[in-house]
Tab-separated table of C-alpha atoms in Angstrom:
chain	number	residue	atom	x	y	z
A	1447	MET	CA	82.145	81.583	119.722
A	1448	ALA	CA	85.787	80.878	120.486
A	1449	ASN	CA	89.228	82.399	120.510
A	1450	LEU	CA	91.890	81.441	117.982
A	1451	ARG	CA	95.591	80.764	118.501
A	1452	VAL	CA	98.101	80.089	115.738
A	1453	SER	CA	101.542	79.001	116.957
A	1454	GLY	CA	104.655	78.672	114.772
A	1455	VAL	CA	102.730	77.881	111.576
A	1456	THR	CA	104.842	77.378	108.470
A	1457	LYS	CA	103.627	76.424	104.995
A	1458	VAL	CA	105.957	75.866	102.041
A	1459	TYR	CA	104.507	74.774	98.712
A	1460	PRO	CA	106.227	72.124	96.552
A	1461	SER	CA	107.209	74.886	94.126
A	1462	GLY	CA	109.464	76.275	96.855
A	1463	LYS	CA	107.250	79.285	97.564
A	1464	THR	CA	107.052	80.008	101.289
A	1465	ALA	CA	103.474	81.048	101.987
A	1466	LEU	CA	103.778	81.248	105.788
A	1467	ALA	CA	106.928	81.384	107.891
A	1468	ASP	CA	106.654	80.711	111.627
A	1469	ILE	CA	103.407	82.661	112.092
A	1470	SER	CA	102.206	83.072	115.678
A	1471	LEU	CA	99.212	85.234	116.537
A	1472	SER	CA	95.922	84.998	118.366
A	1473	SER	CA	92.476	86.509	118.549
A	1474	ALA	CA	90.256	86.924	121.568
A	1475	ASP	CA	86.753	85.511	121.698
A	1476	SER	CA	84.331	87.737	119.711
A	1477	GLU	CA	87.154	89.880	118.310
A	1478	PHE	CA	87.362	91.401	114.824
A	1479	LEU	CA	90.940	90.721	113.653
A	1480	ALA	CA	91.997	91.798	110.167
A	1481	VAL	CA	94.951	90.316	108.268
A	1482	VAL	CA	96.458	92.653	105.677
A	1483	GLY	CA	99.321	92.548	103.213
A	1484	GLY	CA	100.107	92.782	99.535
A	1485	ALA	CA	99.973	90.066	96.892
A	1486	SER	CA	101.554	86.749	97.979
A	1487	SER	CA	101.772	87.914	101.580
A	1488	GLY	CA	100.109	84.733	102.891
A	1489	LYS	CA	96.692	86.119	103.906
A	1490	SER	CA	94.563	83.573	102.077
A	1491	THR	CA	96.883	80.698	102.933
A	1492	LEU	CA	96.624	81.559	106.622
A	1493	LEU	CA	92.830	81.401	106.448
A	1494	ARG	CA	92.916	78.125	104.508
A	1495	VAL	CA	95.240	76.583	107.081
A	1496	ILE	CA	92.986	77.692	109.940
A	1497	ALA	CA	89.949	76.295	108.128
A	1498	GLY	CA	91.608	72.939	107.444
A	1499	LEU	CA	91.552	73.364	103.667
A	1500	GLU	CA	95.341	73.015	103.812
A	1501	GLU	CA	97.627	71.533	106.446
A	1502	PRO	CA	100.696	73.435	107.696
A	1503	ASP	CA	104.142	71.882	107.452
A	1504	GLU	CA	104.865	72.984	111.010
A	1505	GLY	CA	103.028	74.631	113.885
A	1506	GLU	CA	99.826	74.294	115.854
A	1507	ILE	CA	96.326	75.740	115.507
A	1508	PHE	CA	93.932	76.026	118.438
A	1509	ILE	CA	90.260	76.926	118.201
A	1510	GLY	CA	89.126	77.533	121.735
A	1511	ASP	CA	91.108	75.120	123.865
A	1512	LYS	CA	91.164	72.426	121.186
A	1513	GLN	CA	94.098	71.755	118.888
A	1514	VAL	CA	92.657	71.158	115.424
A	1515	ASN	CA	95.738	70.084	113.460
A	1516	GLY	CA	94.782	67.088	111.365
A	1517	LEU	CA	91.048	67.599	111.810
A	1518	PRO	CA	89.155	67.779	108.491
A	1519	ALA	CA	87.582	71.110	107.617
A	1520	LYS	CA	84.033	69.943	108.357
A	1521	LEU	CA	84.969	69.140	111.972
A	1522	ARG	CA	86.669	72.468	112.778
A	1523	ASP	CA	83.394	74.381	113.103
A	1524	VAL	CA	84.520	77.415	111.115
A	1525	ALA	CA	82.830	79.227	108.253
A	1526	VAL	CA	84.821	80.497	105.273
A	1527	ILE	CA	83.321	83.374	103.297
A	1528	PHE	CA	84.863	84.280	99.937
A	1529	GLY	CA	84.405	87.325	97.768
A	1530	SER	CA	83.111	85.405	94.777
A	1531	ASN	CA	79.519	84.192	94.514
A	1532	THR	CA	79.428	80.753	96.169
A	1533	LEU	CA	75.656	80.304	96.279
A	1534	TYR	CA	74.192	77.205	94.675
A	1535	PRO	CA	72.391	78.472	91.550
A	1536	THR	CA	69.625	75.828	91.604
A	1537	MET	CA	68.665	76.512	95.236
A	1538	THR	CA	66.526	79.323	96.627
A	1539	VAL	CA	67.938	81.817	99.107
A	1540	ALA	CA	66.250	79.901	101.940
A	1541	GLU	CA	67.742	76.609	100.756
A	1542	ASN	CA	71.181	78.183	100.415
A	1543	ILE	CA	71.051	79.625	103.936
A	1544	GLY	CA	69.947	76.333	105.430
A	1545	TYR	CA	72.157	74.055	103.346
A	1546	GLY	CA	74.967	73.750	105.884
A	1547	LEU	CA	72.476	72.740	108.550
A	1548	LYS	CA	70.895	70.215	106.213
A	1549	LEU	CA	74.284	68.585	105.612
A	1550	ARG	CA	74.704	68.257	109.366
A	1551	LYS	CA	71.317	66.455	109.648
A	1552	TYR	CA	69.561	69.196	111.609
A	1553	PRO	CA	65.768	68.742	111.931
A	1554	GLN	CA	63.820	70.714	109.341
A	1555	SER	CA	62.055	72.651	112.098
A	1556	VAL	CA	65.424	73.919	113.385
A	1557	ILE	CA	66.555	74.776	109.862
A	1558	ASP	CA	63.384	76.761	109.186
A	1559	GLN	CA	63.751	78.641	112.467
A	1560	ARG	CA	67.407	79.534	111.798
A	1561	VAL	CA	66.622	80.649	108.241
A	1562	GLU	CA	63.825	82.907	109.494
A	1563	VAL	CA	66.008	84.517	112.163
A	1564	VAL	CA	68.969	85.037	109.837
A	1565	SER	CA	66.883	86.373	106.952
A	1566	GLU	CA	65.231	88.867	109.315
A	1567	MET	CA	68.672	89.963	110.560
A	1568	LEU	CA	70.002	90.496	107.035
A	1569	GLY	CA	66.862	91.907	105.429
A	1570	LEU	CA	66.352	88.918	103.104
A	1571	LYS	CA	62.815	87.876	104.091
A	1572	ASP	CA	61.314	89.226	100.872
A	1573	VAL	CA	63.678	87.261	98.610
A	1574	LEU	CA	63.859	83.903	100.411
A	1575	TRP	CA	62.211	82.059	97.544
A	1576	ARG	CA	64.276	83.645	94.785
A	1577	LYS	CA	67.245	81.933	93.187
A	1578	PRO	CA	70.657	83.631	93.003
A	1579	LYS	CA	70.285	84.808	89.416
A	1580	ALA	CA	67.345	86.991	90.519
A	1581	LEU	CA	69.333	88.704	93.287
A	1582	THR	CA	71.344	91.910	93.293
A	1583	ALA	CA	75.077	91.724	94.015
A	1584	GLY	CA	74.449	92.943	97.564
A	1585	GLN	CA	71.713	90.379	98.178
A	1586	LYS	CA	73.998	87.585	96.982
A	1587	LEU	CA	76.621	88.635	99.509
A	1588	LEU	CA	74.044	88.838	102.285
A	1589	ALA	CA	72.780	85.358	101.430
A	1590	THR	CA	76.364	84.078	101.593
A	1591	TYR	CA	76.784	85.646	105.027
A	1592	GLY	CA	73.447	84.173	106.058
A	1593	ARG	CA	74.539	80.660	105.161
A	1594	ALA	CA	77.554	81.068	107.447
A	1595	ILE	CA	75.589	82.658	110.302
A	1596	ALA	CA	72.894	79.966	110.284
A	1597	ARG	CA	75.478	77.357	111.219
A	1598	GLU	CA	76.611	79.389	114.249
A	1599	PRO	CA	80.281	78.435	113.799
A	1600	LYS	CA	82.955	79.163	116.366
A	1601	ILE	CA	84.982	81.347	113.965
A	1602	TYR	CA	84.161	83.266	110.781
A	1603	LEU	CA	86.930	83.509	108.179
A	1604	PHE	CA	86.478	86.220	105.510
A	1605	ASP	CA	88.793	85.950	102.496
A	1606	ASP	CA	88.661	89.359	100.785
A	1607	PRO	CA	84.849	89.173	100.690
A	1608	LEU	CA	84.337	92.597	99.088
A	1609	ALA	CA	86.801	92.201	96.212
A	1610	GLY	CA	85.456	93.332	92.859
A	1611	LEU	CA	82.554	95.398	94.212
A	1612	ASP	CA	82.014	99.012	93.223
A	1613	GLU	CA	82.883	101.552	95.895
A	1614	LYS	CA	79.282	102.333	96.851
A	1615	LEU	CA	78.340	98.686	97.437
A	1616	ARG	CA	81.685	98.032	99.103
A	1617	ALA	CA	81.051	100.809	101.630
A	1618	GLU	CA	77.557	99.480	102.271
A	1619	MET	CA	78.823	95.937	102.841
A	1620	ARG	CA	81.547	97.183	105.212
A	1621	GLY	CA	78.833	98.605	107.424
A	1622	VAL	CA	76.832	95.385	107.192
A	1623	ILE	CA	79.798	93.246	108.276
A	1624	VAL	CA	80.743	95.511	111.205
A	1625	ASN	CA	77.159	95.617	112.457
A	1626	LEU	CA	76.822	91.878	111.917
A	1627	GLN	CA	79.884	91.146	114.016
A	1628	ALA	CA	78.573	93.332	116.815
A	1629	ARG	CA	75.123	91.705	116.759
A	1630	ILE	CA	76.187	88.061	116.719
A	1631	LYS	CA	79.358	88.715	118.763
A	1632	GLY	CA	81.295	86.503	116.391
A	1633	THR	CA	85.038	85.927	116.162
A	1634	PHE	CA	85.865	87.413	112.740
A	1635	ILE	CA	89.211	86.879	110.981
A	1636	TYR	CA	89.119	89.165	107.962
A	1637	ALA	CA	91.800	88.953	105.240
A	1638	THR	CA	92.056	91.859	102.809
A	1639	LYS	CA	94.616	93.765	100.776
A	1640	ASN	CA	92.562	96.929	101.265
A	1641	VAL	CA	94.264	98.546	104.244
A	1642	ALA	CA	91.743	101.374	104.568
A	1643	GLU	CA	89.011	98.756	104.843
A	1644	ALA	CA	90.808	96.966	107.667
A	1645	MET	CA	91.558	100.237	109.471
A	1646	CYS	CA	87.888	101.215	109.681
A	1647	MET	CA	86.516	97.754	110.517
A	1648	ALA	CA	88.884	95.779	112.742
A	1649	THR	CA	89.774	96.136	116.406
A	1650	ARG	CA	93.273	94.790	115.647
A	1651	ILE	CA	95.276	94.223	112.482
A	1652	ALA	CA	97.975	91.664	111.687
A	1653	VAL	CA	100.365	92.755	108.911
A	1654	LEU	CA	101.974	90.091	106.707
A	1655	LYS	CA	104.729	90.389	104.096
A	1656	ASP	CA	106.114	87.458	102.093
A	1657	GLY	CA	104.635	85.029	104.607
A	1658	LEU	CA	106.294	86.728	107.573
A	1659	LEU	CA	104.443	88.513	110.364
A	1660	GLN	CA	105.433	92.183	110.670
A	1661	GLN	CA	103.254	93.561	113.463
A	1662	VAL	CA	99.940	93.000	115.271
A	1663	ASP	CA	98.226	95.953	116.922
A	1664	THR	CA	95.270	98.321	116.894
A	1665	PRO	CA	94.802	100.562	113.835
A	1666	VAL	CA	95.833	103.672	115.786
A	1667	ASN	CA	98.979	102.055	117.194
A	1668	LEU	CA	100.006	100.720	113.782
A	1669	TYR	CA	99.703	104.218	112.379
A	1670	ASP	CA	101.593	105.968	115.177
A	1671	TYR	CA	104.074	103.231	116.163
A	1672	PRO	CA	104.989	101.111	113.111
A	1673	ALA	CA	107.543	98.394	113.873
A	1674	ASN	CA	109.372	98.782	110.562
A	1675	GLU	CA	109.399	100.597	107.240
A	1676	TYR	CA	106.966	98.184	105.595
A	1677	VAL	CA	104.250	98.712	108.196
A	1678	ALA	CA	104.831	102.475	108.056
A	1679	PHE	CA	104.463	102.404	104.260
A	1680	LEU	CA	101.385	100.163	104.280
A	1681	ILE	CA	99.396	101.947	106.979
A	1682	GLY	CA	98.203	105.339	105.828
A	1683	SER	CA	96.903	106.864	102.605
A	1684	PRO	CA	98.663	108.433	100.839
A	1685	SER	CA	101.749	106.491	101.846
A	1686	MET	CA	104.475	107.815	104.104
A	1687	ASN	CA	107.373	109.780	102.589
A	1688	PHE	CA	110.792	108.190	103.110
A	1689	VAL	CA	114.149	109.962	103.134
A	1690	ARG	CA	116.923	107.391	102.811
A	1691	ARG	CA	120.628	107.621	103.615
A	1692	ALA	CA	120.078	110.363	106.174
A	1693	LYS	CA	122.442	110.738	109.135
A	1694	CYS	CA	122.155	111.897	112.702
A	1695	VAL	CA	124.527	114.695	113.703
A	1696	LYS	CA	125.284	116.244	117.070
A	1697	SER	CA	126.307	119.821	117.812
A	1698	GLU	CA	126.257	122.203	120.752
A	1699	GLU	CA	122.611	122.956	119.929
A	1700	GLY	CA	121.675	119.262	120.157
A	1701	TYR	CA	120.843	116.494	117.703
A	1702	ALA	CA	119.698	116.921	114.106
A	1703	VAL	CA	119.157	114.782	111.005
A	1704	ALA	CA	120.914	115.733	107.798
A	1705	PHE	CA	120.185	114.851	104.158
A	1706	GLY	CA	120.549	116.565	100.775
A	1707	GLY	CA	122.223	119.638	102.232
A	1708	VAL	CA	119.431	120.146	104.785
A	1709	SER	CA	119.799	119.811	108.566
A	1710	LEU	CA	116.639	119.494	110.664
A	1711	PRO	CA	116.874	119.823	114.472
A	1712	LEU	CA	115.330	116.975	116.433
A	1713	PRO	CA	112.820	117.813	119.176
A	1714	GLU	CA	113.157	116.257	122.618
A	1715	ASN	CA	110.255	113.832	122.151
A	1716	ILE	CA	112.158	112.179	119.259
A	1717	VAL	CA	115.603	112.283	120.902
A	1718	SER	CA	114.268	110.635	124.076
A	1719	ARG	CA	112.680	107.801	122.084
A	1720	TRP	CA	115.609	107.129	119.717
A	1721	SER	CA	117.430	104.049	120.949
A	1722	GLY	CA	121.223	104.499	120.713
A	1723	ILE	CA	121.075	107.958	119.213
A	1724	GLU	CA	124.587	108.742	120.501
A	1725	GLU	CA	126.077	105.775	118.621
A	1726	TYR	CA	124.271	106.686	115.402
A	1727	ALA	CA	125.617	110.240	115.584
A	1728	ALA	CA	129.154	109.202	116.565
A	1729	GLU	CA	129.465	106.446	113.950
A	1730	GLY	CA	127.630	108.213	111.125
A	1731	ARG	CA	125.264	105.271	110.660
A	1732	GLU	CA	122.609	105.795	108.011
A	1733	VAL	CA	118.951	106.006	108.896
A	1734	THR	CA	115.698	106.283	106.975
A	1735	LEU	CA	113.365	109.090	107.954
A	1736	GLY	CA	109.600	108.754	107.635
A	1737	ILE	CA	107.345	111.804	107.279
A	1738	ARG	CA	103.636	111.504	106.556
A	1739	PRO	CA	102.197	113.889	103.927
A	1740	GLU	CA	99.719	115.324	106.419
A	1741	ASP	CA	102.624	116.287	108.715
A	1742	ILE	CA	104.279	118.612	106.184
A	1743	ALA	CA	103.300	122.285	106.012
A	1744	VAL	CA	103.676	123.851	102.556
A	1745	ASP	CA	104.873	127.410	101.892
A	1746	LYS	CA	105.269	128.234	105.576
A	1747	GLY	CA	108.927	129.215	105.297
A	1748	GLY	CA	110.214	125.662	105.743
A	1749	PRO	CA	113.878	124.682	105.261
A	1750	ILE	CA	113.235	122.280	102.352
A	1751	SER	CA	112.771	123.684	98.848
A	1752	GLY	CA	111.537	121.860	95.766
A	1753	LYS	CA	109.397	121.882	92.655
A	1754	VAL	CA	106.147	120.121	91.806
A	1755	SER	CA	106.714	116.975	89.730
A	1756	THR	CA	103.241	115.359	89.674
A	1757	VAL	CA	99.743	116.138	90.936
A	1758	ASP	CA	97.622	113.234	92.228
A	1759	THR	CA	93.918	113.872	91.561
A	1760	SER	CA	92.771	110.545	93.018
A	1761	PHE	CA	92.468	112.139	96.475
A	1762	VAL	CA	89.619	114.529	97.259
A	1763	ASP	CA	91.869	116.945	99.152
A	1764	GLY	CA	94.538	116.937	96.460
A	1765	TYR	CA	98.094	115.695	96.947
A	1766	THR	CA	101.183	116.796	95.073
A	1767	ASP	CA	104.659	115.294	94.660
A	1768	ILE	CA	107.503	117.737	95.196
A	1769	ASP	CA	111.095	116.909	94.197
A	1770	ALA	CA	113.570	118.377	96.659
A	1771	GLY	CA	117.267	117.647	96.446
A	1772	GLY	CA	116.931	114.062	95.265
A	1773	ASN	CA	113.998	113.255	97.567
A	1774	THR	CA	110.333	113.229	96.617
A	1775	PHE	CA	107.732	114.407	99.120
A	1776	SER	CA	104.011	113.857	98.724
A	1777	VAL	CA	102.210	116.804	100.360
A	1778	LYS	CA	98.678	118.077	100.740
A	1779	LEU	CA	98.509	120.828	98.138
A	1780	GLY	CA	95.625	121.239	95.731
A	1781	GLY	CA	95.728	123.219	92.493
A	1782	ALA	CA	99.516	123.305	92.205
A	1783	ALA	CA	101.095	123.798	88.782
A	1784	LYS	CA	103.769	121.411	87.575
A	1785	GLY	CA	107.215	122.963	87.964
A	1786	SER	CA	106.137	125.544	90.541
A	1787	GLY	CA	108.426	126.047	93.534
A	1788	HIS	CA	107.430	125.502	97.161
A	1789	THR	CA	108.955	125.264	100.624
A	1790	LEU	CA	108.268	122.409	103.014
A	1791	ALA	CA	108.269	122.391	106.809
A	1792	PRO	CA	107.974	118.902	108.340
A	1793	ASP	CA	106.495	118.587	111.820
A	1794	MET	CA	109.578	117.036	113.406
A	1795	SER	CA	107.649	115.979	116.504
A	1796	ARG	CA	105.835	113.540	114.188
A	1797	LEU	CA	109.031	112.127	112.653
A	1798	TYR	CA	109.593	108.373	112.208
A	1799	VAL	CA	113.147	106.959	112.221
A	1800	PHE	CA	114.243	103.543	110.931
A	1801	ASP	CA	117.636	101.865	110.769
A	1802	GLY	CA	119.044	102.214	107.269
A	1803	ASN	CA	120.118	98.554	107.089
A	1804	THR	CA	117.535	96.594	109.073
A	1805	GLY	CA	114.465	98.705	108.292
A	1806	LEU	CA	113.375	98.418	111.942
A	1807	THR	CA	112.115	101.387	113.926
A	1808	LEU	CA	114.560	103.153	116.213
A	1809	LEU	CA	111.885	104.942	118.219
A	1810	SER	CA	110.532	103.338	121.385
A	1811	ARG	CA	106.913	103.727	122.433
A	1812	ASP	CA	105.985	106.640	124.666
A	1813	GLU	CA	102.926	107.590	126.699
A	1814	GLY	CA	100.963	108.094	123.473
A	1815	TYR	CA	100.893	104.352	122.878
A	1816	VAL	CA	97.517	102.945	123.966
A	1817	PRO	CA	97.895	99.305	125.070
A	1818	ASP	CA	95.102	96.878	124.270
A	1819	GLY	CA	94.579	94.344	127.043
A	1820	ARG	CA	93.432	91.789	124.462
A	1821	ASN	CA	96.638	92.058	122.426
A	1822	PRO	CA	99.111	89.346	123.504
A	1823	ASP	CA	101.031	89.973	120.270
A	1824	ALA	CA	101.843	93.629	121.054
A	1825	GLU	CA	105.469	92.923	121.994
A	1826	PHE	CA	106.192	90.963	118.812
A	1827	SER	CA	109.243	92.292	116.967
A	1828	PRO	CA	109.672	91.578	113.232
A	1829	LEU	CA	112.832	90.290	111.611
A	1830	SER	CA	115.296	92.653	110.003
A	1831	ARG	CA	115.578	92.685	106.204
A	1832	GLN	CA	118.602	90.373	106.246
A	1833	GLU	CA	117.067	88.019	108.807
A	1834	ALA	CA	113.880	87.797	106.737
A	1835	GLU	CA	115.821	86.929	103.605
A	1836	GLU	CA	117.791	84.271	105.452
A	1837	ARG	CA	114.651	82.771	106.999
A	1838	LEU	CA	112.877	82.498	103.654
A	1839	LYS	CA	115.986	81.083	101.996
A	1840	ALA	CA	116.343	78.455	104.723
A	1841	LEU	CA	112.718	77.353	104.345
A	1842	ALA	CA	112.835	76.987	100.573
A	1843	PRO	CA	113.569	73.405	99.465
A	1844	GLU	CA	116.865	72.872	97.722
A	1845	LYS	CA	116.544	72.631	93.981
A	1846	PRO	CA	118.009	69.473	92.482
A	1847	GLU	CA	121.169	70.010	90.483
A	1848	PRO	CA	120.618	69.774	86.733
A	1849	LYS	CA	121.674	66.520	85.183
A	1850	LYS	CA	124.944	66.660	83.284
A	1851	LYS	CA	124.762	66.046	79.599
A	1852	ARG	CA	126.632	63.007	78.409
C-alpha cells in the first residue's frame, strides 16, 4: 500500500465549470479517508484525477514517493470502484476477479491463487463459475471489490460505490467495506454524498464544496469543531439550526447574544473561545449562531417561545420544526400537534458562532479537540464566502464577447 498526497490541484472544464480549485490534502498509508460534499462539489473529479482518468490543469499528485502527473491510468497502480455494475457480463465471477491480472500478463497459476484467496475472503467461492446475471446485487458488488483486491493496488478509490442500493443492502455493504479495509490494510479514498455513511466508516473526512476544500478532520472533530457554516450544516443529522443576524452584547453581567427580542447569556467556555468577542460587541457586528437540535431542551421553561410548523416523521425519534420570532428551530419532539406552543432552552455551552459575513467559525479549539497525529491537514483554514467567490471567478475562463451584428 502507499500514502497519497494531492498538492494544489486545480481542474477547470472547457465549459468554464471549476471542478477543483487548489486542492491540497493527503492520506496516510492504510488510512480510510472519505471525501464528502453535495452535487458538483468535485468528489468524483478528484478521484478521476488521482486515478489518471483526467489530468489536472495545475498541481501535483504523489502516490507513495512518486509523482504520477502525466502517467497513464494503467501505470498508477490504483483501483477505481464505481457504484454501478462494471462486471463483464460474458465472464464468470472467477474470470472477472482475475481479469486485471490477466491484462498484466500474470501467470495463470498466480491468477488462480489470487482468485481463490479473494473469493474466500469475500464469500464468493460458491458462485465463482456463475456469470453476473445470475448474481444478487450484493454478490455483484463483492465481485467488483474482488477484482480490485486481486490486483493488490497501492490505493483503492471508491466513487459512491453504494449509490442506488436499498438501505438494508447498503448497511450490509458498509460493514463489508470497513472490514475489508481492516483485513487488507488498504489505503481507501471513499467519495460519497452520504455524510452519515462517511461518518461511520472513515477515520478522516475531507469536505468539499464547489470544488473548494472546506475542512479535513476526524468525524468527531468535524462535528464538534466545524471550520465554517457549511461544514456545520453538512455534518450532523438532522442539520444544525442557524440563527442569522444575531449580535453580541455586553453588560455588567457579562456577554450575551441577542436576536428576535431574546437575549441569551454566554457561558465562560464560549466567551473564552470567541476570537475578538470585545470587538464584535463594541461594533455590533452580526454573527450567525449554530445550535444542534439535540442540544435544545423543549418545554423546560426556556427563554424562546414558538409554535410547531412541521413534524418530520423521517426520523425514528421524531423531530419537529418550531417557528420562534422569525427563526425556525428543529427540535427532538415526537407527537407534537401543528400549531401547539412550546418553549425552547438551548444548551449554550454547546453553541457554535460564525461570522455573519465570512461564514467562518469564531470559536477556537479547546481541550475537547482530539488531535490526530496522522492529520497534516488539521490546520487548514477555508476561504471566506467572498474569497471563495473571487477564487472561482478568477479560475473561470473569460467568455468571448458576442459578435456584433452588421
